[in-house]
Short mmCIF file of N, CA and C in Angstrom, two decimals:
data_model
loop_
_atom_site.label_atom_id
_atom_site.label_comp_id
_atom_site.label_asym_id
_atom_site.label_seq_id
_atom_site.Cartn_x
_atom_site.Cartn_y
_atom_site.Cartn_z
N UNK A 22 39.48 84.45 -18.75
CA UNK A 22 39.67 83.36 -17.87
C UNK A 22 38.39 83.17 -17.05
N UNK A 23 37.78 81.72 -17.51
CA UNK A 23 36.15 81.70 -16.09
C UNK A 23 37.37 81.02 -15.24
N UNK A 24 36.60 81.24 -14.02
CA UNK A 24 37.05 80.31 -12.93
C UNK A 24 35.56 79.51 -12.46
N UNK A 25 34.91 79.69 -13.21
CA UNK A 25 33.60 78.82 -12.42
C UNK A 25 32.47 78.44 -13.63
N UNK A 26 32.22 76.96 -13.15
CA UNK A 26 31.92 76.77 -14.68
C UNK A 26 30.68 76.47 -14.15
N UNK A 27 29.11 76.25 -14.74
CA UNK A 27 28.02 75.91 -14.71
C UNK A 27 27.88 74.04 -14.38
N UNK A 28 28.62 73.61 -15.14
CA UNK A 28 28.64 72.50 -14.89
C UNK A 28 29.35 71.56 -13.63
N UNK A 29 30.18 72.10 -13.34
CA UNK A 29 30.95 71.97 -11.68
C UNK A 29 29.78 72.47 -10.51
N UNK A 30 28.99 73.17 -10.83
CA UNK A 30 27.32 73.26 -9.68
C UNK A 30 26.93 71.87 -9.28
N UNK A 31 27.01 71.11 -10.89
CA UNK A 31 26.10 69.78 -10.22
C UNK A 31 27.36 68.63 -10.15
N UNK A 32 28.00 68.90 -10.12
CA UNK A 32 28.99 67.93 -9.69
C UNK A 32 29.95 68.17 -8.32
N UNK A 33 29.23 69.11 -7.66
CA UNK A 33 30.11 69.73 -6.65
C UNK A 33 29.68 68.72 -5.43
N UNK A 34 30.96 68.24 -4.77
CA UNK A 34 30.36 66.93 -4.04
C UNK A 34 30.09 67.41 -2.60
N UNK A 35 30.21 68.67 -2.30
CA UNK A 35 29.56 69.07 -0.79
C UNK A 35 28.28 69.72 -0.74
N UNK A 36 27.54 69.67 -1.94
CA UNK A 36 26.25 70.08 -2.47
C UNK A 36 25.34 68.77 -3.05
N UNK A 37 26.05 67.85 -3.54
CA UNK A 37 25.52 66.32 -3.95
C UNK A 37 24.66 65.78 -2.74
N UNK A 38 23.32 65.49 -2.71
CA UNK A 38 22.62 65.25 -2.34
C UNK A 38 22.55 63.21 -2.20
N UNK A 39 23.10 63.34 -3.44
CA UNK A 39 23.01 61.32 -3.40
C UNK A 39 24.15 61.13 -3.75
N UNK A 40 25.10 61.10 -2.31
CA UNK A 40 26.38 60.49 -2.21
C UNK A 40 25.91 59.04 -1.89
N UNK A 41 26.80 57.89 -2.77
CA UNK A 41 26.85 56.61 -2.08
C UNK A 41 27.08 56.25 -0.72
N UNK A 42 26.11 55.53 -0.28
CA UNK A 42 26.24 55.13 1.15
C UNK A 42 27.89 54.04 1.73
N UNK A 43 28.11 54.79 2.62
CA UNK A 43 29.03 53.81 3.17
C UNK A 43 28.42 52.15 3.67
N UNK A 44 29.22 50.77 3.47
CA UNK A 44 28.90 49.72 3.45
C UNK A 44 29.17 49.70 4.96
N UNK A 45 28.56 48.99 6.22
CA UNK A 45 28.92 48.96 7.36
C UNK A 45 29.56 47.62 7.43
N UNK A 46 30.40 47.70 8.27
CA UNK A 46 31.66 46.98 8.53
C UNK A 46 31.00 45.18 8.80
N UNK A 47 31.30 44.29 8.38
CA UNK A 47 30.91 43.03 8.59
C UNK A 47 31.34 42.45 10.08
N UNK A 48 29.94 42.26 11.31
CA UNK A 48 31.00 42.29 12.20
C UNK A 48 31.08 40.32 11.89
N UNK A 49 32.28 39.69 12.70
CA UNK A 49 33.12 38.68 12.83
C UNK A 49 31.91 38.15 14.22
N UNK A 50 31.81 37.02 14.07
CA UNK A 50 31.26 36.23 15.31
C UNK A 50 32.40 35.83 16.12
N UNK A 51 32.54 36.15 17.55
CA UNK A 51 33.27 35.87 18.70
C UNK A 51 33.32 34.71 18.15
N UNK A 52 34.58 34.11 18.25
CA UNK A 52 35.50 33.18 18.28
C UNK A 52 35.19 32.63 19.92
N UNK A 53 35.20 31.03 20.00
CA UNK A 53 35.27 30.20 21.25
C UNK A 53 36.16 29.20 21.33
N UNK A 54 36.71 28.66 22.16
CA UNK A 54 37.18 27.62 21.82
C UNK A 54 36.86 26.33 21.51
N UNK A 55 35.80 25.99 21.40
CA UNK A 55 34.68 25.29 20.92
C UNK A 55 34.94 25.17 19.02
N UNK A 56 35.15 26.35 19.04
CA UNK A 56 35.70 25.97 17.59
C UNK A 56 37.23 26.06 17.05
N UNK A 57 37.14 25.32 16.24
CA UNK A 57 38.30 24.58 15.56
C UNK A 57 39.20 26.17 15.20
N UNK A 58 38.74 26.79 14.61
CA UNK A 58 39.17 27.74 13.57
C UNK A 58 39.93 29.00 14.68
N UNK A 59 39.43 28.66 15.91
CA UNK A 59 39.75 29.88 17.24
C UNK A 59 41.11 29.33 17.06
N UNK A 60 41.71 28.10 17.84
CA UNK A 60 42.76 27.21 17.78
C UNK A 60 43.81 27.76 16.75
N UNK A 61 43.62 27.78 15.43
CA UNK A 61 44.18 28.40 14.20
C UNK A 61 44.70 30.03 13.80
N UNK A 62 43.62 30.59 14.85
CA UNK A 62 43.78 31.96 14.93
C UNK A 62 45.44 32.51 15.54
N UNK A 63 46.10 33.19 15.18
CA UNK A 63 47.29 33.75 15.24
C UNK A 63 47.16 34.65 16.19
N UNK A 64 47.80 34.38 17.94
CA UNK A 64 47.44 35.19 18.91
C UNK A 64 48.41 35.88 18.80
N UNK A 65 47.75 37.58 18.90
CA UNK A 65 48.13 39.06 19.27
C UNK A 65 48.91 39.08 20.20
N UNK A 66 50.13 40.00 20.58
CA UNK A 66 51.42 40.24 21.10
C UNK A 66 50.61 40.25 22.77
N UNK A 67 49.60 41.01 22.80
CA UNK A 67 48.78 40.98 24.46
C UNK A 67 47.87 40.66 24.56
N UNK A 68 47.47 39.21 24.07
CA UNK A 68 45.96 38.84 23.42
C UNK A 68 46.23 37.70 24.99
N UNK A 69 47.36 37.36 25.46
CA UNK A 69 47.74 36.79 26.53
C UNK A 69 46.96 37.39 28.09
N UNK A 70 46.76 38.93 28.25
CA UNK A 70 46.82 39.47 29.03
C UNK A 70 45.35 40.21 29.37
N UNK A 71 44.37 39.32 28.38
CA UNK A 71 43.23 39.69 28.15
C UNK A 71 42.30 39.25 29.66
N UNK A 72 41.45 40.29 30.26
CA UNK A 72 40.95 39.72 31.21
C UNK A 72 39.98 39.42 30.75
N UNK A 73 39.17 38.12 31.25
CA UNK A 73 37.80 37.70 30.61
C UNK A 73 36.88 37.55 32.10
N UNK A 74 35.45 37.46 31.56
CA UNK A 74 34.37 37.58 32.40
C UNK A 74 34.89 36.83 34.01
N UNK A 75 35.34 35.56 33.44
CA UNK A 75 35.30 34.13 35.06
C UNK A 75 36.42 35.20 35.29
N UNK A 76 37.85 35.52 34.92
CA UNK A 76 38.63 36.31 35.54
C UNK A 76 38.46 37.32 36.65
N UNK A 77 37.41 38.44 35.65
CA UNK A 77 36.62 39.47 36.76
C UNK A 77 35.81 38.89 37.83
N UNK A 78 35.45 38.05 37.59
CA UNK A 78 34.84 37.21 38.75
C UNK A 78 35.82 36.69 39.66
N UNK A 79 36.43 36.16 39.32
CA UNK A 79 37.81 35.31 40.53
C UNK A 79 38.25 36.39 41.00
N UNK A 80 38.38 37.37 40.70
CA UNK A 80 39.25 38.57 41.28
C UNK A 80 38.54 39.09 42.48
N UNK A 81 37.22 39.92 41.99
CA UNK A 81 36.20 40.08 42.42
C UNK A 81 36.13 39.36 43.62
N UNK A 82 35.76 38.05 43.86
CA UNK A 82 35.75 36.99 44.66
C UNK A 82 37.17 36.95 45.82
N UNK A 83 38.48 37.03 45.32
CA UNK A 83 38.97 36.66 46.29
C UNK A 83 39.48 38.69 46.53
N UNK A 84 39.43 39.46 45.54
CA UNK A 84 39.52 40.86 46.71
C UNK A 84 38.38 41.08 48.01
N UNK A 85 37.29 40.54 47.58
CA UNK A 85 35.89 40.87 48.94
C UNK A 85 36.68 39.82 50.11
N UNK A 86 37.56 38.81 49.91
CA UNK A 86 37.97 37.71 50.86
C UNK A 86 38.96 38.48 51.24
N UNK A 87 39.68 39.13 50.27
CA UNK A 87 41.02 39.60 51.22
C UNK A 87 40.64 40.98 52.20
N UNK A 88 39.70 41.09 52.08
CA UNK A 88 39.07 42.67 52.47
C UNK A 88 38.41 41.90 53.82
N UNK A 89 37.68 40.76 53.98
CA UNK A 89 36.79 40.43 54.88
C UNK A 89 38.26 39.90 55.95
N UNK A 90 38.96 39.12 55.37
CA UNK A 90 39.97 38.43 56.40
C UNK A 90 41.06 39.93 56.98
N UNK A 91 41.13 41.11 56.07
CA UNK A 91 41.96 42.31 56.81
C UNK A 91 41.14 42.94 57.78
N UNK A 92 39.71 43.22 57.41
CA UNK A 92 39.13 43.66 59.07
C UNK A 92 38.82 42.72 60.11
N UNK A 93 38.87 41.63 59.84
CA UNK A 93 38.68 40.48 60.98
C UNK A 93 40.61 40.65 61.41
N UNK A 94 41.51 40.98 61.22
CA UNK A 94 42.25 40.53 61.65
C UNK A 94 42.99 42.20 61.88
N UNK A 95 42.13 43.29 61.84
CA UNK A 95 42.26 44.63 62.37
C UNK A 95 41.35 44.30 63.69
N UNK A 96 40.06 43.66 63.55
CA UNK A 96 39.33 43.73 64.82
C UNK A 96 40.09 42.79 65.64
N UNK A 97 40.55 41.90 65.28
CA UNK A 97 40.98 41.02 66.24
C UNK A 97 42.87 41.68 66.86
N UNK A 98 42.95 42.26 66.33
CA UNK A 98 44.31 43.04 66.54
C UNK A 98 44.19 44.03 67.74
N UNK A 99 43.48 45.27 67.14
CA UNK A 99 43.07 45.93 68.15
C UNK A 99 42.00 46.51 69.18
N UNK A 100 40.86 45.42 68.74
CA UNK A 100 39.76 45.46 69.40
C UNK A 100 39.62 44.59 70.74
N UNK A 101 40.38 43.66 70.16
CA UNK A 101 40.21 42.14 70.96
C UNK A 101 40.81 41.56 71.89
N UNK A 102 40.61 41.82 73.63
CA UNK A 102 41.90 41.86 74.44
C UNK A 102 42.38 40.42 74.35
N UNK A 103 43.63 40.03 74.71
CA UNK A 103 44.16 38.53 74.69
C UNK A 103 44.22 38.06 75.87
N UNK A 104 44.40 38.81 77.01
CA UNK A 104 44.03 38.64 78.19
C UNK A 104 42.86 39.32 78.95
N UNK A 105 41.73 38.56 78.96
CA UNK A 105 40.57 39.30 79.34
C UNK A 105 40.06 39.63 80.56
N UNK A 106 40.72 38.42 81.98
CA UNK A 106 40.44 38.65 83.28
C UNK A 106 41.43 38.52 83.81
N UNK A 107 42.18 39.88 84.52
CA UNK A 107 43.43 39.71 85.28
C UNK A 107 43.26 40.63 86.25
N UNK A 108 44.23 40.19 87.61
CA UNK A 108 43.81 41.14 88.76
C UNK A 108 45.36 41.65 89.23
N UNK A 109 45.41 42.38 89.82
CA UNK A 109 46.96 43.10 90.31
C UNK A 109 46.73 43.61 91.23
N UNK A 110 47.32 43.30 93.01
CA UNK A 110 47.07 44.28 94.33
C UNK A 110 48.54 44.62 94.54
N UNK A 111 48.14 45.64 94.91
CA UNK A 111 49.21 46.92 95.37
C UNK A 111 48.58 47.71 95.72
N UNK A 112 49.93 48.86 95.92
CA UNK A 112 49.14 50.27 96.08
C UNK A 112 49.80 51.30 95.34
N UNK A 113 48.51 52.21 94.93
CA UNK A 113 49.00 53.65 94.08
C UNK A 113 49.99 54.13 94.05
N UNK A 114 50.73 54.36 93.32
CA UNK A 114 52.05 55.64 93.52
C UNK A 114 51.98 56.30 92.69
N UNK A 115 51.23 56.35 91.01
CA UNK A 115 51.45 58.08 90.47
C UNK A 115 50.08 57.26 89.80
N UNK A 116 49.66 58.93 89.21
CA UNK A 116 48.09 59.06 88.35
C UNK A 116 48.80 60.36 87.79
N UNK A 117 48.74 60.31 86.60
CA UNK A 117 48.97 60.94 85.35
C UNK A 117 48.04 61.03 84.58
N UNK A 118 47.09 62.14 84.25
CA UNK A 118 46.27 62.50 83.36
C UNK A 118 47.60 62.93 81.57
N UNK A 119 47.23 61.80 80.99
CA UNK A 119 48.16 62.32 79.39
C UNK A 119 46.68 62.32 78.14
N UNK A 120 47.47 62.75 76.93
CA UNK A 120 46.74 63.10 75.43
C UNK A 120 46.11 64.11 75.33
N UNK A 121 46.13 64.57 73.91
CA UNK A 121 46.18 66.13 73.79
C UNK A 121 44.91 65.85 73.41
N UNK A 122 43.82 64.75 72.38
CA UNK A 122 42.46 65.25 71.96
C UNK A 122 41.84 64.17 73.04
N UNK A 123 42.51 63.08 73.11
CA UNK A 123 41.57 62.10 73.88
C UNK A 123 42.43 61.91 75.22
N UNK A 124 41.87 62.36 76.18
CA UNK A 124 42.63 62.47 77.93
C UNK A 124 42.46 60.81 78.27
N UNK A 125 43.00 60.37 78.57
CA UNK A 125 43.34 59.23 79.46
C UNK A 125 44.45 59.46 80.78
N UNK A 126 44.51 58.30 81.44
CA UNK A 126 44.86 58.42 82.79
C UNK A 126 45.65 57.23 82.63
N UNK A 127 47.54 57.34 82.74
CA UNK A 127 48.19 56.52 83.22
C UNK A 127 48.71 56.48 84.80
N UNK A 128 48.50 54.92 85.43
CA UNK A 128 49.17 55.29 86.36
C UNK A 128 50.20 53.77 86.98
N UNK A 129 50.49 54.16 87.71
CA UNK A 129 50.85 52.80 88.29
C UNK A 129 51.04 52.73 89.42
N UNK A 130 51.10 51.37 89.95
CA UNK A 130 51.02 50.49 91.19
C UNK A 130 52.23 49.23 91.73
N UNK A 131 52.58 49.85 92.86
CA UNK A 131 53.62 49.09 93.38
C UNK A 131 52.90 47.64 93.63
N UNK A 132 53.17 46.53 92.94
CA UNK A 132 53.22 45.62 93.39
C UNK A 132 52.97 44.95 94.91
N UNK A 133 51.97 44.45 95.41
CA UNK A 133 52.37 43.99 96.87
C UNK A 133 53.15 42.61 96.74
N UNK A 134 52.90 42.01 95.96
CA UNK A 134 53.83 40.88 95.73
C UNK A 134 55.49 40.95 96.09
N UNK A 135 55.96 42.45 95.53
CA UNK A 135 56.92 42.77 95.57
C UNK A 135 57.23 43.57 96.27
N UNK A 136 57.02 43.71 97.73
CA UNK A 136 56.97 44.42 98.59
C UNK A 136 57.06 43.53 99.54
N UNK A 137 56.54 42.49 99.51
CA UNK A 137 56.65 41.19 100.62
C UNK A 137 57.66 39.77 100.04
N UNK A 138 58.02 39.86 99.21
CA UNK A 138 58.95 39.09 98.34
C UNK A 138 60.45 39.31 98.79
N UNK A 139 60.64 38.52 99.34
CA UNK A 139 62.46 38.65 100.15
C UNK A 139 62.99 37.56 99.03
N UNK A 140 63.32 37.05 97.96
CA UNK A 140 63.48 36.30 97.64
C UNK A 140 64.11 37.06 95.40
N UNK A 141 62.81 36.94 95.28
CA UNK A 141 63.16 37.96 94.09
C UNK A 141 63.69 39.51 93.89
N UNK A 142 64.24 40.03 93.49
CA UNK A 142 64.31 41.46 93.14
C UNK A 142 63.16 42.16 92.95
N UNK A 143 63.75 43.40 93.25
CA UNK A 143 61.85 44.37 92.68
C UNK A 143 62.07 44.47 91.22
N UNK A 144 61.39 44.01 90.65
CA UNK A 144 61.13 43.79 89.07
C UNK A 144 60.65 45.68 88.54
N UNK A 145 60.17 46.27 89.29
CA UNK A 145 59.31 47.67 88.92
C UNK A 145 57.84 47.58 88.79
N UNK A 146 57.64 48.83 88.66
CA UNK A 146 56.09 49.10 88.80
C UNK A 146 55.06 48.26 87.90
N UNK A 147 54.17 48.23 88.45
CA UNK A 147 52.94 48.05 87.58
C UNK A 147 52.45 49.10 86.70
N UNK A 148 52.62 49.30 85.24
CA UNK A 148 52.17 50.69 84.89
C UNK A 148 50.73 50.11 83.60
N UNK A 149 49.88 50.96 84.03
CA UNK A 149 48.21 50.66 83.26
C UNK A 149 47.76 52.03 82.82
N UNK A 150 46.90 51.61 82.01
CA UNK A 150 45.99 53.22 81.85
C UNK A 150 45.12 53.02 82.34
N UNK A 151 43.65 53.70 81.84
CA UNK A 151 42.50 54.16 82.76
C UNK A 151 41.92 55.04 82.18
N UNK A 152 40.43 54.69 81.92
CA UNK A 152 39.79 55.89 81.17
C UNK A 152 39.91 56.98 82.18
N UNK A 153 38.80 58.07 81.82
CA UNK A 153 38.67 59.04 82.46
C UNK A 153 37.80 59.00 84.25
N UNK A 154 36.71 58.37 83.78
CA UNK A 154 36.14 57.82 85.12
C UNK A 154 36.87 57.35 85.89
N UNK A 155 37.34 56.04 85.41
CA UNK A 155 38.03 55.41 86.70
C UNK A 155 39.31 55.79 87.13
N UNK A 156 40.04 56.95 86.07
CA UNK A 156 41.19 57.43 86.98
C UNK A 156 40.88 58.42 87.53
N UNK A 157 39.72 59.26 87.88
CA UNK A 157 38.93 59.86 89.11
C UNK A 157 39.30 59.25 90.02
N UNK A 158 38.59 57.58 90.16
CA UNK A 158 38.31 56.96 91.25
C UNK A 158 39.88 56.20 91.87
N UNK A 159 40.50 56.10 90.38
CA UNK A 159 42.26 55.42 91.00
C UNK A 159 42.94 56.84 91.71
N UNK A 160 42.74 58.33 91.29
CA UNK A 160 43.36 58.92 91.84
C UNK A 160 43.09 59.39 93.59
N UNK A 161 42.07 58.93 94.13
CA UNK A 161 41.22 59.19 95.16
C UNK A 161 42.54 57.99 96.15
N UNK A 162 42.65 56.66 95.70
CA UNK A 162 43.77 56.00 96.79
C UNK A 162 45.10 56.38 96.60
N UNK A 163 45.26 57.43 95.68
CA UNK A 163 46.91 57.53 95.54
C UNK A 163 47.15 58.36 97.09
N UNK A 164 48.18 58.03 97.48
CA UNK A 164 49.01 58.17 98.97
C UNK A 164 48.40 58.31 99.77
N UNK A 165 47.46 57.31 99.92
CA UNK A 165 46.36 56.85 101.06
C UNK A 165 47.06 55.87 101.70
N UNK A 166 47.92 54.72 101.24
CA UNK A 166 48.73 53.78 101.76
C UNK A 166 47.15 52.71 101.94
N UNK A 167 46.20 52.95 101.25
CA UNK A 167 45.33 51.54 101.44
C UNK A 167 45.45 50.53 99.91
N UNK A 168 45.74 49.34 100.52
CA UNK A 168 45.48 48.06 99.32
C UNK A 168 44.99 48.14 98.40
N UNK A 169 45.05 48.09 97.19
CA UNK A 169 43.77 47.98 95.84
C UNK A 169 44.32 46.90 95.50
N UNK A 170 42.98 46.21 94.48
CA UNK A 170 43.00 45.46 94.20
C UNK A 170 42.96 46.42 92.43
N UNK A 171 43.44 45.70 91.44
CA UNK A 171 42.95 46.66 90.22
C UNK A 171 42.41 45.37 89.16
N UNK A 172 41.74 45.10 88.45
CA UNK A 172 41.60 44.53 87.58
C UNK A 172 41.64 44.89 85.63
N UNK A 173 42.38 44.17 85.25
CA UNK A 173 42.42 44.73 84.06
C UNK A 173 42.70 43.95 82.60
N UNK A 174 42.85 44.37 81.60
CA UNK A 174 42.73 43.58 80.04
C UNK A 174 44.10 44.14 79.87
N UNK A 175 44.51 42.98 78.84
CA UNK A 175 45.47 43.28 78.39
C UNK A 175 45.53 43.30 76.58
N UNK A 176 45.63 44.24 75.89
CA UNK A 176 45.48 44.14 74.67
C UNK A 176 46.79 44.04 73.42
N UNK A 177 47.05 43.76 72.13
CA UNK A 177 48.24 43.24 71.91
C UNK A 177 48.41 44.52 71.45
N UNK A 178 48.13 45.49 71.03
CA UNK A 178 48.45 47.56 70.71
C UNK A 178 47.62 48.30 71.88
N UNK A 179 48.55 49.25 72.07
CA UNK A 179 47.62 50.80 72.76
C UNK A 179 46.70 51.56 71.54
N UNK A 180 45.75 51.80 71.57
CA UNK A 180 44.97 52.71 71.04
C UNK A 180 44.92 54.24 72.29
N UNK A 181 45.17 54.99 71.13
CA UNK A 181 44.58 56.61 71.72
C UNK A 181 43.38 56.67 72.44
N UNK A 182 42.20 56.06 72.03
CA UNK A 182 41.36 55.94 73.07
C UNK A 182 41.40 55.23 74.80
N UNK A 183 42.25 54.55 74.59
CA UNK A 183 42.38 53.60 75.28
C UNK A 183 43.79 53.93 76.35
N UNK A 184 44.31 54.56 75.84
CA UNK A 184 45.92 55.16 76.70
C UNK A 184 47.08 54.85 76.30
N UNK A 185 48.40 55.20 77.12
CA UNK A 185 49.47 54.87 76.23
C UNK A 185 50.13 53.16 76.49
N UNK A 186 49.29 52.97 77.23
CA UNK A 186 49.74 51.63 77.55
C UNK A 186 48.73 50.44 77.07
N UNK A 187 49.40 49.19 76.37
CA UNK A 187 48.57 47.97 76.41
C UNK A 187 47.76 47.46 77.40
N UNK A 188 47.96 47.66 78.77
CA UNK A 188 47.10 47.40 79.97
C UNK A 188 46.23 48.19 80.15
N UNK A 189 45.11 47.89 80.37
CA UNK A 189 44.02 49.16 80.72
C UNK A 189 43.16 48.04 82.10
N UNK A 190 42.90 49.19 82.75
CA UNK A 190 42.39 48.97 83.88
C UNK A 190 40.65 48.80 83.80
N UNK A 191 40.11 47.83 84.45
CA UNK A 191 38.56 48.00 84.32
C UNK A 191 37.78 48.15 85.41
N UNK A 192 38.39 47.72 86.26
CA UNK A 192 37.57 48.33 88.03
C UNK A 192 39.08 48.12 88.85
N UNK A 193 38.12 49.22 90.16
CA UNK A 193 39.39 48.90 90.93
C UNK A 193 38.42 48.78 92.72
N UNK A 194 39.27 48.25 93.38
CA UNK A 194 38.71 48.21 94.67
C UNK A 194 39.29 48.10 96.08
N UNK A 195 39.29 48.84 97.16
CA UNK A 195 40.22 48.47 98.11
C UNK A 195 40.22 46.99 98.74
N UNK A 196 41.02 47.08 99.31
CA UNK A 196 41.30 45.56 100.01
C UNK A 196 41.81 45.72 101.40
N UNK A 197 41.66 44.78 102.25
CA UNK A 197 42.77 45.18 103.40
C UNK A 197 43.83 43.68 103.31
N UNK A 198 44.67 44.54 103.92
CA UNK A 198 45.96 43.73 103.45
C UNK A 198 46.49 42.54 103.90
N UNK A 199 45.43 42.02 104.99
CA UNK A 199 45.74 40.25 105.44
C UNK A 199 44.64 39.46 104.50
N UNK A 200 43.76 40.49 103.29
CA UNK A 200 43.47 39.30 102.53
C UNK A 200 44.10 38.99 101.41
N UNK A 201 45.17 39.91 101.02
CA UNK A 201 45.88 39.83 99.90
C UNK A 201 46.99 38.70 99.94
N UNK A 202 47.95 38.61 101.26
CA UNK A 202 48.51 37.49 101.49
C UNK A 202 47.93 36.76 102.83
N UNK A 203 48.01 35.63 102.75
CA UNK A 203 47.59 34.91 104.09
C UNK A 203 48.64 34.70 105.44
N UNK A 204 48.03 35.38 106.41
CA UNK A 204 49.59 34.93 107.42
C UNK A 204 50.25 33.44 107.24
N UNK A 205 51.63 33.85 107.86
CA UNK A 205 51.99 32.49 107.87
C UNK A 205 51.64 31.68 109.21
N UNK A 206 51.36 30.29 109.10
CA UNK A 206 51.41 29.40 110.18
C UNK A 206 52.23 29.26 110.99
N UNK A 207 51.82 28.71 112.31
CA UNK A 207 53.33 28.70 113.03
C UNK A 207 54.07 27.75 112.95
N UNK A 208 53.70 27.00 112.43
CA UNK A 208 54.91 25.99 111.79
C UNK A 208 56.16 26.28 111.29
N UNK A 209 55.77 26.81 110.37
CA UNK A 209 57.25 28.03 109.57
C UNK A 209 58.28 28.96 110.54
N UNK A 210 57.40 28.97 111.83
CA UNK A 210 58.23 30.18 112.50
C UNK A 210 59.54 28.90 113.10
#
């Protein structure tokens, strides 16, 4: 019995040196709609769902818009006070240092409005924050019994930087207290 014949040497095809070349694939010219024959073409089950160049572009285009109109309307949210010049006189009654990484200073202020008001109810305190500086300087009139005047922003969220309250205070200043209301005339008496 051979098992190996002389002539199977040169016919052995992982030793054949001049194997026929493979023919490379004919490519197809992109189809447009410009031509007739595209029209005719038999569209593929997700040939629907194909994104094309202007697509990536429109997308492209309105994600950078939806991205530009969400931080304009993060800055304008919580950057941007809605009330920018407001004033409030009273006087001190608590200063509260609060927050565990960023310290701020809530406090609030009795109303003088509502202290001289025979007419309305006491509605309650005035309550604001205060960075760190100026609730130094707000805690210096607490139960002094002198006038402040406080001025402050009002924003539409509290930020952690900023305190736990939407009101934040931006200066404050004493007053004395016949300029806050004006006597009355004697007419009235």
């Amino acid at each position: 019995m051979k098992f190996f014949n002389s002539n199977d040497e040169e016919n052995d095809l992982f030793t054949a040196t001049d194997l026929p070349k493979q023919p490379k694939p004919v490519k197809m010219p992109k189809q447009t709609p410009d031509n007739p024959e595209y029209w005719d073409k038999e569209e593929g089950r997700w040939d629907h769902l194909r994104i094309t160049a202007s697509m990536k572009r429109l997308l492209l285009i309105s994600g950078v818009l939806l991205l530009i109109i969400g931080v304009l309307g993060i800055v304008v949210t919580f950057f941007n006070p809605y009330i920018d010049e407001a004033s409030q006189y009273g006087y001190i009654d608590t200063v509260e240092r609060h927050g565990s990484l960023i310290k701020t200073y809530e406090c609030s202020l009795i109303p003088y409005k509502s202290l001289k008001d025979t007419v309305e109810p006491f509605q309650g305190d005035f309550k604001f924050s205060a960075s760190r500086k100026l609730g130094k300087e707000i805690k210096e009139y607490r139960h002094t019994g002198t006038p402040v005047k406080i001025e402050y922003k009002i924003y539409k969220s509290a930020m952690p930087w900023r305190g736990n309250s939407k009101i934040v205070a931006v200066s404050i200043d004493s007053v004395s207290a016949d300029s806050i209301v004006p006597p009355f005339s004697k007419k009235f008496e």
